[in-house]
mmCIF file of C-alpha atoms and ligand atoms in Angstrom:
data_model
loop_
_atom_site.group_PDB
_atom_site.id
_atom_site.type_symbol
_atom_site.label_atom_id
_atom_site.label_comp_id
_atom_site.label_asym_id
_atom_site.label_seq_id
_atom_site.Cartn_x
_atom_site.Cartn_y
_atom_site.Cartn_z
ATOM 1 C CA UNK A 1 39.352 -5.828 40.245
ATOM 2 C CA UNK A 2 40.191 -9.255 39.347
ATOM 3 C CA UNK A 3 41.709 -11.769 41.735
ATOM 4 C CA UNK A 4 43.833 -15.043 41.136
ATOM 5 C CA UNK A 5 43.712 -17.959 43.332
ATOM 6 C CA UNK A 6 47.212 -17.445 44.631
ATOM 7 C CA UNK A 7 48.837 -20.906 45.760
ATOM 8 C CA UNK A 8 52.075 -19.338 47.047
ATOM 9 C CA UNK A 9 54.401 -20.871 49.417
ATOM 10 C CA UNK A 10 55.473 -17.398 50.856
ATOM 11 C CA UNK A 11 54.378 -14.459 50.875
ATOM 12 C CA UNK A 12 51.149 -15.796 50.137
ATOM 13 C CA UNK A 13 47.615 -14.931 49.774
ATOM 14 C CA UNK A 14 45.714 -13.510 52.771
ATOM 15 C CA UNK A 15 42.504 -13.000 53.596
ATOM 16 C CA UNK A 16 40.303 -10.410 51.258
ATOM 17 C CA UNK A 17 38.334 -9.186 54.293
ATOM 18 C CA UNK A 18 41.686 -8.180 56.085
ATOM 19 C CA UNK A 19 43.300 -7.186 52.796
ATOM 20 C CA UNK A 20 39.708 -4.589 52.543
ATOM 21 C CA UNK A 21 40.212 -3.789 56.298
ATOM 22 C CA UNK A 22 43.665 -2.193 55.554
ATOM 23 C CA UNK A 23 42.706 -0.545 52.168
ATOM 24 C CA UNK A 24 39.436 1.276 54.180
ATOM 25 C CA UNK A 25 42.235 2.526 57.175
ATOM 26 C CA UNK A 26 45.044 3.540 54.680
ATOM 27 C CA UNK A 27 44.126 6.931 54.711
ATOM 28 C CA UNK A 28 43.029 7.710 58.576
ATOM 29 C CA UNK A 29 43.313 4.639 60.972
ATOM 30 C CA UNK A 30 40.964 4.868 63.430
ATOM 31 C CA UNK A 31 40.606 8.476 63.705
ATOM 32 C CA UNK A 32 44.124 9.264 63.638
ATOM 33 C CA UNK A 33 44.473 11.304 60.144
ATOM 34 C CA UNK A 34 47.380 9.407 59.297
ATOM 35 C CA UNK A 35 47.942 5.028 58.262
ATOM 36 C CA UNK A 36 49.548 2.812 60.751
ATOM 37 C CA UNK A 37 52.893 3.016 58.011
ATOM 38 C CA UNK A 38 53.015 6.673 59.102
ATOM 39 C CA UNK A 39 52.677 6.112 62.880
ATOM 40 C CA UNK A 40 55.345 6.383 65.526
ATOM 41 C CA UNK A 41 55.787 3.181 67.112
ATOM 42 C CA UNK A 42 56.049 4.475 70.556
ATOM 43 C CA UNK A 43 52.477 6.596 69.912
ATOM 44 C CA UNK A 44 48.841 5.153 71.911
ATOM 45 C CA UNK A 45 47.681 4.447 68.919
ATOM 46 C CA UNK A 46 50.294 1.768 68.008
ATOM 47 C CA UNK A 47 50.811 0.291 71.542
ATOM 48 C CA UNK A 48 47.002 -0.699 71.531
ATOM 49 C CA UNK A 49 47.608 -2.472 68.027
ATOM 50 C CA UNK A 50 50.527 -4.190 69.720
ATOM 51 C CA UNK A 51 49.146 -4.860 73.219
ATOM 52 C CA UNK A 52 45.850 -6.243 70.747
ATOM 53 C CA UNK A 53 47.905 -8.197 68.297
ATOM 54 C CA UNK A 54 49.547 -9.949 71.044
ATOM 55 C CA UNK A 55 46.312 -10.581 73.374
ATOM 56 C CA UNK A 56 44.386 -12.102 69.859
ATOM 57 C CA UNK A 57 47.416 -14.231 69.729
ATOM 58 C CA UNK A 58 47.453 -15.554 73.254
ATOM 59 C CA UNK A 59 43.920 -16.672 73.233
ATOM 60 C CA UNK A 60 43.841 -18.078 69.666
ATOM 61 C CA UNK A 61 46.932 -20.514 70.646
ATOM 62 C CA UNK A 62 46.519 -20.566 74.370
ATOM 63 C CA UNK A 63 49.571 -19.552 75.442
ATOM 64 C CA UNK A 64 50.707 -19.817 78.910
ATOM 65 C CA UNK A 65 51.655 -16.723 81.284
ATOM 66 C CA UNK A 66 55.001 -18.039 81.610
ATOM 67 C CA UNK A 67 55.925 -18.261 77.240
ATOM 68 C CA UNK A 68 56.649 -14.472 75.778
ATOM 69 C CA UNK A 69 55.622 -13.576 72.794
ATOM 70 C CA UNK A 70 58.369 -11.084 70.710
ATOM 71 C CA UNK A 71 57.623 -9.842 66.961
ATOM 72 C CA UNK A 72 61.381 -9.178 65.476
ATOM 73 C CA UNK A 73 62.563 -8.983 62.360
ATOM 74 C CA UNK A 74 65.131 -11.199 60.551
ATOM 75 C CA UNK A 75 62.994 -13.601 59.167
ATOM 76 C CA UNK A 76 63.010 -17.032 59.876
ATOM 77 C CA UNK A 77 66.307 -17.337 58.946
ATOM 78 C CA UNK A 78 67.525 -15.308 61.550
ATOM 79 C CA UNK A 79 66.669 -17.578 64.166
ATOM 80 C CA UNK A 80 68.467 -20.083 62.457
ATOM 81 C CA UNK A 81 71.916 -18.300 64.132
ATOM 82 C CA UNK A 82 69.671 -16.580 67.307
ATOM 83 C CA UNK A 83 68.504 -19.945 68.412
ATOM 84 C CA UNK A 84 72.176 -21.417 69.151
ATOM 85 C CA UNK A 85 73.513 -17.756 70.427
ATOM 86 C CA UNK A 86 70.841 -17.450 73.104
ATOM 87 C CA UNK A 87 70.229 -21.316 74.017
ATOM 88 C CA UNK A 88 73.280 -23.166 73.642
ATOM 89 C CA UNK A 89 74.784 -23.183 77.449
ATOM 90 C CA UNK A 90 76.488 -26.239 76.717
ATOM 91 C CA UNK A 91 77.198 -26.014 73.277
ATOM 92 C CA UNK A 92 75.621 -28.908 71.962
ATOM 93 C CA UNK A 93 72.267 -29.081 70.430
ATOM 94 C CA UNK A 94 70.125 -31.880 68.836
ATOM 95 C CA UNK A 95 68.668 -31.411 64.843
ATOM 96 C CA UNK A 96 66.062 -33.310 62.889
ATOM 97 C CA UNK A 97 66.917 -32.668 59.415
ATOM 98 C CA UNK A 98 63.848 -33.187 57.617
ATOM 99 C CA UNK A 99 64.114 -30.336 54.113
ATOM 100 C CA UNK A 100 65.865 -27.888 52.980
ATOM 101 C CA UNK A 101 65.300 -25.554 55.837
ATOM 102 C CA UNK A 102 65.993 -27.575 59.331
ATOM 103 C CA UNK A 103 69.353 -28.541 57.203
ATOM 104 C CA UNK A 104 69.918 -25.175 57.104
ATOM 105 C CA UNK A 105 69.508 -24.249 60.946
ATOM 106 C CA UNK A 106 71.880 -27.230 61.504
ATOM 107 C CA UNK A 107 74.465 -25.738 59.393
ATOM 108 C CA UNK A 108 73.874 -22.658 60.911
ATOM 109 C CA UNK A 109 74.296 -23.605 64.148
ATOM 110 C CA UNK A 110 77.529 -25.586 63.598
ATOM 111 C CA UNK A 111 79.005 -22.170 63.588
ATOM 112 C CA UNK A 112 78.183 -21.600 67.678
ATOM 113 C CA UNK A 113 78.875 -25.542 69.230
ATOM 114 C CA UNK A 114 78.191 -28.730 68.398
ATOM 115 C CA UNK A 115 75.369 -29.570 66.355
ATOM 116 C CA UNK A 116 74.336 -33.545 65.618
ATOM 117 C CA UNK A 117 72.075 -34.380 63.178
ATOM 118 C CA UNK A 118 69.823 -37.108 65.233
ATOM 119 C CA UNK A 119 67.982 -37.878 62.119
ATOM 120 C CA UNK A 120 66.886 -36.963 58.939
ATOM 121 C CA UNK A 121 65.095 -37.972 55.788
ATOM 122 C CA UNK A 122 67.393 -36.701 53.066
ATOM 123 C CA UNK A 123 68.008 -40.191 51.907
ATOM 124 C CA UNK A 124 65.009 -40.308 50.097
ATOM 125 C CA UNK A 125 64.766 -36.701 49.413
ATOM 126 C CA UNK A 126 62.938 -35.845 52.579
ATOM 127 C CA UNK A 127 59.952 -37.063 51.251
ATOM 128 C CA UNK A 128 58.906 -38.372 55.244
ATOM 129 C CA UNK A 129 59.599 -37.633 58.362
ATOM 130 C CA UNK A 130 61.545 -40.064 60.125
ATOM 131 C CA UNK A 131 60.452 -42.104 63.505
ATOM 132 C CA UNK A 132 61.275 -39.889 66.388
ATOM 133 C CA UNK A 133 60.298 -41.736 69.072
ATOM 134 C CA UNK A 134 63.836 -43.545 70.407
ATOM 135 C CA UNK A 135 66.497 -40.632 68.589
ATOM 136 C CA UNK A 136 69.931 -41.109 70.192
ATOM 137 C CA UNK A 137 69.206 -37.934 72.145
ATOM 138 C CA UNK A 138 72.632 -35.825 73.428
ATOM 139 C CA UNK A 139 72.545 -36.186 77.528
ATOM 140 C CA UNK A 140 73.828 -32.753 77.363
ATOM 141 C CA UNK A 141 71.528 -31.159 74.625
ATOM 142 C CA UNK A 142 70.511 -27.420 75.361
ATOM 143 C CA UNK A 143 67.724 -28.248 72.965
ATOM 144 C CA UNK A 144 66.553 -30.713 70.140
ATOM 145 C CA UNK A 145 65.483 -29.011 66.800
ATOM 146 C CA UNK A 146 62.790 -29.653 64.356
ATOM 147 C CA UNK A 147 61.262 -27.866 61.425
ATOM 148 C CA UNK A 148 57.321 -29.217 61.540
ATOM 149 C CA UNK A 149 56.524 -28.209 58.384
ATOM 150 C CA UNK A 150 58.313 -28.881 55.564
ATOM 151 C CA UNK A 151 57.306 -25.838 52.793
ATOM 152 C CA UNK A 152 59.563 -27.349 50.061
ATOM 153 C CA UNK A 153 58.417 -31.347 50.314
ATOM 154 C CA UNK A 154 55.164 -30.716 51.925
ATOM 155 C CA UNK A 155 55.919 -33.178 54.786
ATOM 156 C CA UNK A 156 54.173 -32.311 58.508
ATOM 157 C CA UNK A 157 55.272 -34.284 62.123
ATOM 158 C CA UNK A 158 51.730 -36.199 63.178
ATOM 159 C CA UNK A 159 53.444 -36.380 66.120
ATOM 160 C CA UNK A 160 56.057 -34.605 68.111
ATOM 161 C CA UNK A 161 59.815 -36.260 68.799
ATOM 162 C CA UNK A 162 60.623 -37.686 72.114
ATOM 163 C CA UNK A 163 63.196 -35.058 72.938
ATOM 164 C CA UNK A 164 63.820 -37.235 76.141
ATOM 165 C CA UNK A 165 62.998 -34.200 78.303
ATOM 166 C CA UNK A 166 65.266 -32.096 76.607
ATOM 167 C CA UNK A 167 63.670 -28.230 75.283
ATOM 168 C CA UNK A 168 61.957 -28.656 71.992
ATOM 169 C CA UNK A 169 62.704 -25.498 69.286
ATOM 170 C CA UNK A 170 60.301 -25.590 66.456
ATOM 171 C CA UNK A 171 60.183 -23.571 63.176
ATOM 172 C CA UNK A 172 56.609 -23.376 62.174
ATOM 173 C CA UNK A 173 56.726 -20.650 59.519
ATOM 174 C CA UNK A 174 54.171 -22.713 57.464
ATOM 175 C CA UNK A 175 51.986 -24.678 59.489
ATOM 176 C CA UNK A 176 51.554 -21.494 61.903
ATOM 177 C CA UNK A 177 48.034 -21.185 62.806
ATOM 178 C CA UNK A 178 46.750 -24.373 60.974
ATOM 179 C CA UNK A 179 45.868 -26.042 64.089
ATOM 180 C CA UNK A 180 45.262 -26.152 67.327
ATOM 181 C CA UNK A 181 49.296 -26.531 69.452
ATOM 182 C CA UNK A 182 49.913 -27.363 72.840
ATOM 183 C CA UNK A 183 52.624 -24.477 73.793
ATOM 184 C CA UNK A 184 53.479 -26.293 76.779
ATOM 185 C CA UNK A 185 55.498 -29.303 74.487
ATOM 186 C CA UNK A 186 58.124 -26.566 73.245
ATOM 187 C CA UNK A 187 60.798 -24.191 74.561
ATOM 188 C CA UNK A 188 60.661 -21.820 71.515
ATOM 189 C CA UNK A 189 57.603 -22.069 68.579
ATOM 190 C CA UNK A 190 58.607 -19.419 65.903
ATOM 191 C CA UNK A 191 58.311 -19.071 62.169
ATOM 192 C CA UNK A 192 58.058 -16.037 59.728
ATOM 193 C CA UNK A 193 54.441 -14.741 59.716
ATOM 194 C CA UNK A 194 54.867 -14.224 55.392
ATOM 195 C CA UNK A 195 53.496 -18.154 55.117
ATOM 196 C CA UNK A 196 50.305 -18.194 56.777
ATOM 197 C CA UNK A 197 49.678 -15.409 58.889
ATOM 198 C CA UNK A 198 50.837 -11.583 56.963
ATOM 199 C CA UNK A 199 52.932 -10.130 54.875
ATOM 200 C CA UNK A 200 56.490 -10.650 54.585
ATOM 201 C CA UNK A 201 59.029 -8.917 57.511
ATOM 202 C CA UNK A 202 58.703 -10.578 60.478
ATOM 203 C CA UNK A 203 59.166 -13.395 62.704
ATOM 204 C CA UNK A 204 57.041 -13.946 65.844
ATOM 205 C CA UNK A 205 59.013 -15.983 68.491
ATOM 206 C CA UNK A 206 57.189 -17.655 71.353
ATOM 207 C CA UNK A 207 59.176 -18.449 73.737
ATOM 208 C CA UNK A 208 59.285 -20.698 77.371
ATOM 209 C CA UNK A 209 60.223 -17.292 80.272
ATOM 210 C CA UNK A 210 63.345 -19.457 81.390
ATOM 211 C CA UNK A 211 65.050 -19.565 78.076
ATOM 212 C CA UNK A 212 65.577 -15.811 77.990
ATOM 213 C CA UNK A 213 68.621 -14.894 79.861
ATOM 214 C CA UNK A 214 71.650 -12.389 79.615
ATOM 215 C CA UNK A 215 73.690 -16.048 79.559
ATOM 216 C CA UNK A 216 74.061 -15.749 75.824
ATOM 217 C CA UNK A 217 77.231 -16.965 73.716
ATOM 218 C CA UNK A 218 80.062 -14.699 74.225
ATOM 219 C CA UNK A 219 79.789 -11.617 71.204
ATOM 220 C CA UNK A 220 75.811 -12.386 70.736
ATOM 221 C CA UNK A 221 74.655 -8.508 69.147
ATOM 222 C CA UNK A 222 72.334 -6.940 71.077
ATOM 223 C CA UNK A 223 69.981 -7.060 68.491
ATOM 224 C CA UNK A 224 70.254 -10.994 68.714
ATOM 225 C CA UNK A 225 69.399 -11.531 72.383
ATOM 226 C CA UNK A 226 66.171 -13.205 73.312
ATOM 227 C CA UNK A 227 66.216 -10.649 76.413
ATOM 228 C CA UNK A 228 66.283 -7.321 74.843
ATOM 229 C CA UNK A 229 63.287 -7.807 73.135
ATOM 230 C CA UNK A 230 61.512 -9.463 76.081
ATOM 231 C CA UNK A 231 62.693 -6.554 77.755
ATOM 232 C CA UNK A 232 61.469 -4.002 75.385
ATOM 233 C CA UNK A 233 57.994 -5.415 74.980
ATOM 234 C CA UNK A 234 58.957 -6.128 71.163
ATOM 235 C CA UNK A 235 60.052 -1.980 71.141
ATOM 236 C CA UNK A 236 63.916 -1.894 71.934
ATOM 237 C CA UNK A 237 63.917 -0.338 68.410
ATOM 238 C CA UNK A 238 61.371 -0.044 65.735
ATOM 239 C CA UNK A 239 59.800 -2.992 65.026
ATOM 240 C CA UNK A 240 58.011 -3.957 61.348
ATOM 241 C CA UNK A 241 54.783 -1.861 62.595
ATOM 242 C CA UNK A 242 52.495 -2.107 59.447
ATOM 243 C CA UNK A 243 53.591 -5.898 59.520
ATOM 244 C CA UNK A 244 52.161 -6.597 63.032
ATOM 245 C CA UNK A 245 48.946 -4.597 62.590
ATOM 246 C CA UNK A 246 48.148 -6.495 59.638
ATOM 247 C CA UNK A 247 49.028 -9.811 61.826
ATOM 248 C CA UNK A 248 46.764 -8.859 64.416
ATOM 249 C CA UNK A 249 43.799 -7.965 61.732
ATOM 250 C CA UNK A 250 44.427 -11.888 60.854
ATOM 251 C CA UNK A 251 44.129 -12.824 64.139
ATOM 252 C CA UNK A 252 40.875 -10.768 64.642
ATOM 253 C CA UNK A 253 39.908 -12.773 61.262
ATOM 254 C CA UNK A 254 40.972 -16.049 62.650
ATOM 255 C CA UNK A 255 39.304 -15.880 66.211
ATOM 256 C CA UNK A 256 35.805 -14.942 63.438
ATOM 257 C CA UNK A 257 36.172 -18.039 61.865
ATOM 258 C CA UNK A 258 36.214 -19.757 64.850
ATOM 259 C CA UNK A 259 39.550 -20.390 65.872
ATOM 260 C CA UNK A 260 42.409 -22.689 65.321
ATOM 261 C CA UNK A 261 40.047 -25.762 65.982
ATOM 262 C CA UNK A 262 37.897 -24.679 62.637
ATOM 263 C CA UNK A 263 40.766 -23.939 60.749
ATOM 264 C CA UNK A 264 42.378 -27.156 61.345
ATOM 265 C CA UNK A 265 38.963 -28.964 59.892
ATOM 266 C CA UNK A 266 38.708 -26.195 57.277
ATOM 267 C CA UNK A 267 42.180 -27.262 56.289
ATOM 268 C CA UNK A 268 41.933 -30.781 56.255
ATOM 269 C CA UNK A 269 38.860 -30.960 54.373
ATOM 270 C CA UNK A 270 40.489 -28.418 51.580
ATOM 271 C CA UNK A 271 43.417 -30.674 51.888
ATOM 272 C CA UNK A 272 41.296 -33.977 51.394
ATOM 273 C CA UNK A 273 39.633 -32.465 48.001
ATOM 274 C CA UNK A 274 43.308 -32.579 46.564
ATOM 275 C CA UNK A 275 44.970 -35.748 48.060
ATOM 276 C CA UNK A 276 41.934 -37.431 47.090
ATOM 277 C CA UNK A 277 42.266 -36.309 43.786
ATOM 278 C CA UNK A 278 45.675 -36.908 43.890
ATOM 279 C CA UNK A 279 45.665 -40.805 44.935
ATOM 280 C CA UNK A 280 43.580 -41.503 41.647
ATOM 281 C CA UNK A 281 45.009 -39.474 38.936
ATOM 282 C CA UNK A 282 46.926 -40.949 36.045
ATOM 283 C CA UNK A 283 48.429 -38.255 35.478
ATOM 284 C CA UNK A 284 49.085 -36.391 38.733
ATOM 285 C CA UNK A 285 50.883 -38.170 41.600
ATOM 286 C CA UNK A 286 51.970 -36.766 45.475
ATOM 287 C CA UNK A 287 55.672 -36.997 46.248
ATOM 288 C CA UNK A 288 55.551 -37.780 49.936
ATOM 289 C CA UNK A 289 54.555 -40.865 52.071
ATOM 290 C CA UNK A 290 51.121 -40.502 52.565
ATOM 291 C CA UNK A 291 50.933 -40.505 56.509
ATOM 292 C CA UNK A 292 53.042 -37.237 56.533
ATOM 293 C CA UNK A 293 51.093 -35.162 54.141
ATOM 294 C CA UNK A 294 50.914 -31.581 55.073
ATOM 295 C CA UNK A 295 47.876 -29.709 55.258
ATOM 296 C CA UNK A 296 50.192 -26.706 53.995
ATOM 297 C CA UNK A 297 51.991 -27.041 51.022
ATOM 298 C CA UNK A 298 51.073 -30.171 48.467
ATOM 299 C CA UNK A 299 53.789 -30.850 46.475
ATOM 300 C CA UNK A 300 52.693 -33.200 43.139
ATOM 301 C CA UNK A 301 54.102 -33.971 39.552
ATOM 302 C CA UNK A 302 53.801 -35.493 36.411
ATOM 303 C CA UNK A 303 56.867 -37.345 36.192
ATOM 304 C CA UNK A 304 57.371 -35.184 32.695
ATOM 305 C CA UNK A 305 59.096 -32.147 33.281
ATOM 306 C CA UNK A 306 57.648 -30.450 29.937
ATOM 307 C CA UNK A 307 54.113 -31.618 31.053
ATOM 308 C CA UNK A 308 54.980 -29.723 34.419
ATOM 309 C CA UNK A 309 55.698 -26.757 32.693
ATOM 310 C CA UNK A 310 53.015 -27.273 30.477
ATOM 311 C CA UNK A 311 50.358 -27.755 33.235
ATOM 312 C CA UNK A 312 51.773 -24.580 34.963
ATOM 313 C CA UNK A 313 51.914 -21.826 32.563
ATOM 314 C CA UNK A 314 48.035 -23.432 31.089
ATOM 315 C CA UNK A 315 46.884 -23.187 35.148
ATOM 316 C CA UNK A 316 48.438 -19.622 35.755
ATOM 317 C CA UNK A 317 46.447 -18.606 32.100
ATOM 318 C CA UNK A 318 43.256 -19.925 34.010
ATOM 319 C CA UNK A 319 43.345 -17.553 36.834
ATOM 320 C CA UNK A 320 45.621 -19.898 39.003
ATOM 321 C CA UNK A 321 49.216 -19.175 39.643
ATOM 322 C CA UNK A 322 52.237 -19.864 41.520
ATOM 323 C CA UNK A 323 52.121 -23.420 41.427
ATOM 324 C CA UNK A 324 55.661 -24.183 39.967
ATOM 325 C CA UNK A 325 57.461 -26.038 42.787
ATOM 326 C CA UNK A 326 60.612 -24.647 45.020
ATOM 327 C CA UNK A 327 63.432 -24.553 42.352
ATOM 328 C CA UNK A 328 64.780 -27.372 44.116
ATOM 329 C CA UNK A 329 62.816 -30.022 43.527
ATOM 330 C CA UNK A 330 60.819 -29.128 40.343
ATOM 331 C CA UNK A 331 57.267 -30.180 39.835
ATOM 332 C CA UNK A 332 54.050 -28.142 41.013
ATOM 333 C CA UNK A 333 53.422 -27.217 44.611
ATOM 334 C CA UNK A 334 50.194 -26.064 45.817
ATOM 335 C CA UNK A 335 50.258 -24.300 48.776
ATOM 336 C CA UNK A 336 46.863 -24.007 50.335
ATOM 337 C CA UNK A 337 47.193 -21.834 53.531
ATOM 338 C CA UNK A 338 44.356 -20.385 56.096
ATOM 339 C CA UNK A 339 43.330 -17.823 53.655
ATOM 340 C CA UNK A 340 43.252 -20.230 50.566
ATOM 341 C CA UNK A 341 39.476 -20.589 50.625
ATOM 342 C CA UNK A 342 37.920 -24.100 49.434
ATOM 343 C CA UNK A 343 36.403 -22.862 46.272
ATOM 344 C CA UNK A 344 40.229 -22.257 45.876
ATOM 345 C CA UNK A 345 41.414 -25.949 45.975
ATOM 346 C CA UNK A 346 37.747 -26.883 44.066
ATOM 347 C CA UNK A 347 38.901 -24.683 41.377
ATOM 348 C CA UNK A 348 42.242 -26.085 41.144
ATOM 349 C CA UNK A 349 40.872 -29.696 40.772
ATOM 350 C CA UNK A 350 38.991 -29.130 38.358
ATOM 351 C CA UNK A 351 41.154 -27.537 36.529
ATOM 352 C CA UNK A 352 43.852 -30.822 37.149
ATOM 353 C CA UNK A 353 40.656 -32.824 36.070
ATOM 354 C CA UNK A 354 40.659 -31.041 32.521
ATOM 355 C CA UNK A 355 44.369 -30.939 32.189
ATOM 356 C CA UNK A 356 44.503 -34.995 32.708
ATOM 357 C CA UNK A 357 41.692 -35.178 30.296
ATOM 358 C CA UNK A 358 43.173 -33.234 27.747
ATOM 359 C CA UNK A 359 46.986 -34.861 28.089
ATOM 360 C CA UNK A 360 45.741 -38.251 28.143
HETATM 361 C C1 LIG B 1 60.143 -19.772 54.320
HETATM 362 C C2 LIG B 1 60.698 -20.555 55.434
HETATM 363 C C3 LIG B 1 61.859 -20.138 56.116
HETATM 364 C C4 LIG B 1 62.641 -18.905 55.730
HETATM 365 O O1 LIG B 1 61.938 -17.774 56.039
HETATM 366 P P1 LIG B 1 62.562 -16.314 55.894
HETATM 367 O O2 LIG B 1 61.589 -15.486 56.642
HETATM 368 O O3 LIG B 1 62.629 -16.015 54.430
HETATM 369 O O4 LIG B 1 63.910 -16.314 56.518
HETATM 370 C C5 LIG B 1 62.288 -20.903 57.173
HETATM 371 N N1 LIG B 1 61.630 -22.011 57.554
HETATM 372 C C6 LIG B 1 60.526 -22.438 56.910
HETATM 373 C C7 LIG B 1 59.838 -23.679 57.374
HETATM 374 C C8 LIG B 1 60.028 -21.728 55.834
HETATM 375 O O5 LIG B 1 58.926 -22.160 55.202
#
């Protein structure tokens, strides 16, 4: 067996001792006979993975009694058109465009009312997030819309907008789990699980008990509304079953390492190793303002696109791969998740450190 560091923005690399955990129970989970892929989702056996999955969850992020949590499928993207259909009353809602994918849920949500873009940072390529604390605020917002975590230009909010009291909707996909969150500051807190929590199919949505109603936009499917899943416990129909035992392995793996509070100083110390690295390279240099680094996804270049492609195809020959950056902005991107262990990001460095030797 041989193993890459994997520096993925999504799906990404997970944790070996779940990854072993799931290989051991493929053929008879927990004295069933049979793996959790070949389980009926309305069996014993499944509802305790569920019930487990969701209880792990609760305590790791402290959610209150009165927040659901709901594991649907869709991806994130899907919420880009469920947010507006289930929480636009008044048809207007409030966006922070900060990268490629808050621009998209503000498209998407032109479709269903009025959307205004409060702010955004595409003027300089979104490479910071703007000041959110005086936004020209709609008085008749149903919510005000940020993506925290930029995946593409590796920008994070420090700090959470003044929404003025209106409901705060956040798409974490990639900052999920990084850190300790206070729940209690949003109305919804959902992102794809395929960044830093599992593998790719699902979308966990945690959402404030007052948002879900049947008072949904005229024509909203069924399958869209906030309510049916509530409803249903996350079971109205089958639900991406492998996908949310594997999430809840994670979150037994998480709650081992000691919770959200050690992973945030696990990640900012992995992060240091390569900012650090970053702010004195000749070669090597970060794209985005220094104060709203992500602890997620590191985004760097040479300024010389053939030494990009050089550096990438020499790192991916040394064991470690998938560091070319989103197609739309070019350059490398590390992304450095929960499960990316240090010696990860140490190896990585070093490996930068011999590159800008060599290319001098
Ligand atoms: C990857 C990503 C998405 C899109 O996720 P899908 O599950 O593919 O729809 C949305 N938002 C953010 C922040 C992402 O990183």
């Amino acid at each position: 067996m041989s193993r890459v560091y994997n520096f993925s923005a999504g799906p990404a690399v997970l944790p070996e001792e779940v990854l072993k955990e799931v290989a051991d129970e493929m053929m008879d989970y927990n004295g069933t006979g049979m793996s959790v892929m070949e389980m009926s989702h309305r069996s014993a056996a499944f509802q305790s993975i569920i019930d487990e999955a969701e209880k792990d969850l609760r305590e790791l992020m402290n959610i209150p009694d009165n927040y659901k949590v709901l594991f649907l499928q869709g991806g994130a993207s899907q919420q880009f058109a469920m947010i507006p259909m289930n929480l636009m009353k008044n048809k207007v809602a409030d966006y922070i465009v900060t990268g490629q994918w808050a621009k998209k849920a503000y498209q998407e949500a032109q479709k269903y009312g009025k959307a205004n873009k409060i702010a955004s940072s595409e003027d300089e390529t979104f490479s910071y997030i703007p000041d959110c604390s005086d936004l020209p605020v709609s008085p008749d917002a149903d919510y005000v819309y940020i993506c925290e975590n930029n995946t593409i230009y590796g920008t994070k909010y420090k700090e959470l907008p003044n929404t003025k009291g209106k409901t705060l909707v956040a798409d974490v996909s990639s900052c999920f789990l990084s850190e300790p969150v206070d729940v209690t500051k949003y109305g919804i807190i959902y992102g794809g699980v395929q960044k830093n929590i599992g593998p790719a199919g699902m979308v966990i949505v945690i959402i404030r008990e007052d948002l879900i109603t049947e008072d949904v936009l005229p024509g909203t499917p069924t399958m869209l509304t906030y309510k049916t899943h509530s409803d249903a416990g996350s079971l109205y129909n089958t639900p991406n079953a492998y996908c949310i035992y594997v999430c809840g392995k994670v979150f037994k793996w998480l709650k081992a390492m000691g919770g959200l509070e050690e992973m945030k100083r696990r990640n900012e110390e992995k992060a240091k190793i390569l900012y650090d690295y970053l702010d004195q390279s000749k070669l090597f240099h970060g794209t985005v303002v220094a104060k709203d680094r992500s602890l997620m996804n590191v985004p760097f270049v040479t300024g010389d696109k053939e030494m990009d492609a050089k550096f990438v195809k020499e790192a991916a020959a040394a064991g470690l791969v998938n560091l070319k950056g989103h197609r739309s902005v070019g350059g490398m991107r590390a992304s450095i998740y929960n499960a990316m262990p240090k010696a990860g990001v140490e190896a990585l460095v070093a490996f930068m450190k011999k590159f800008e030797e060599e290319n001098a």
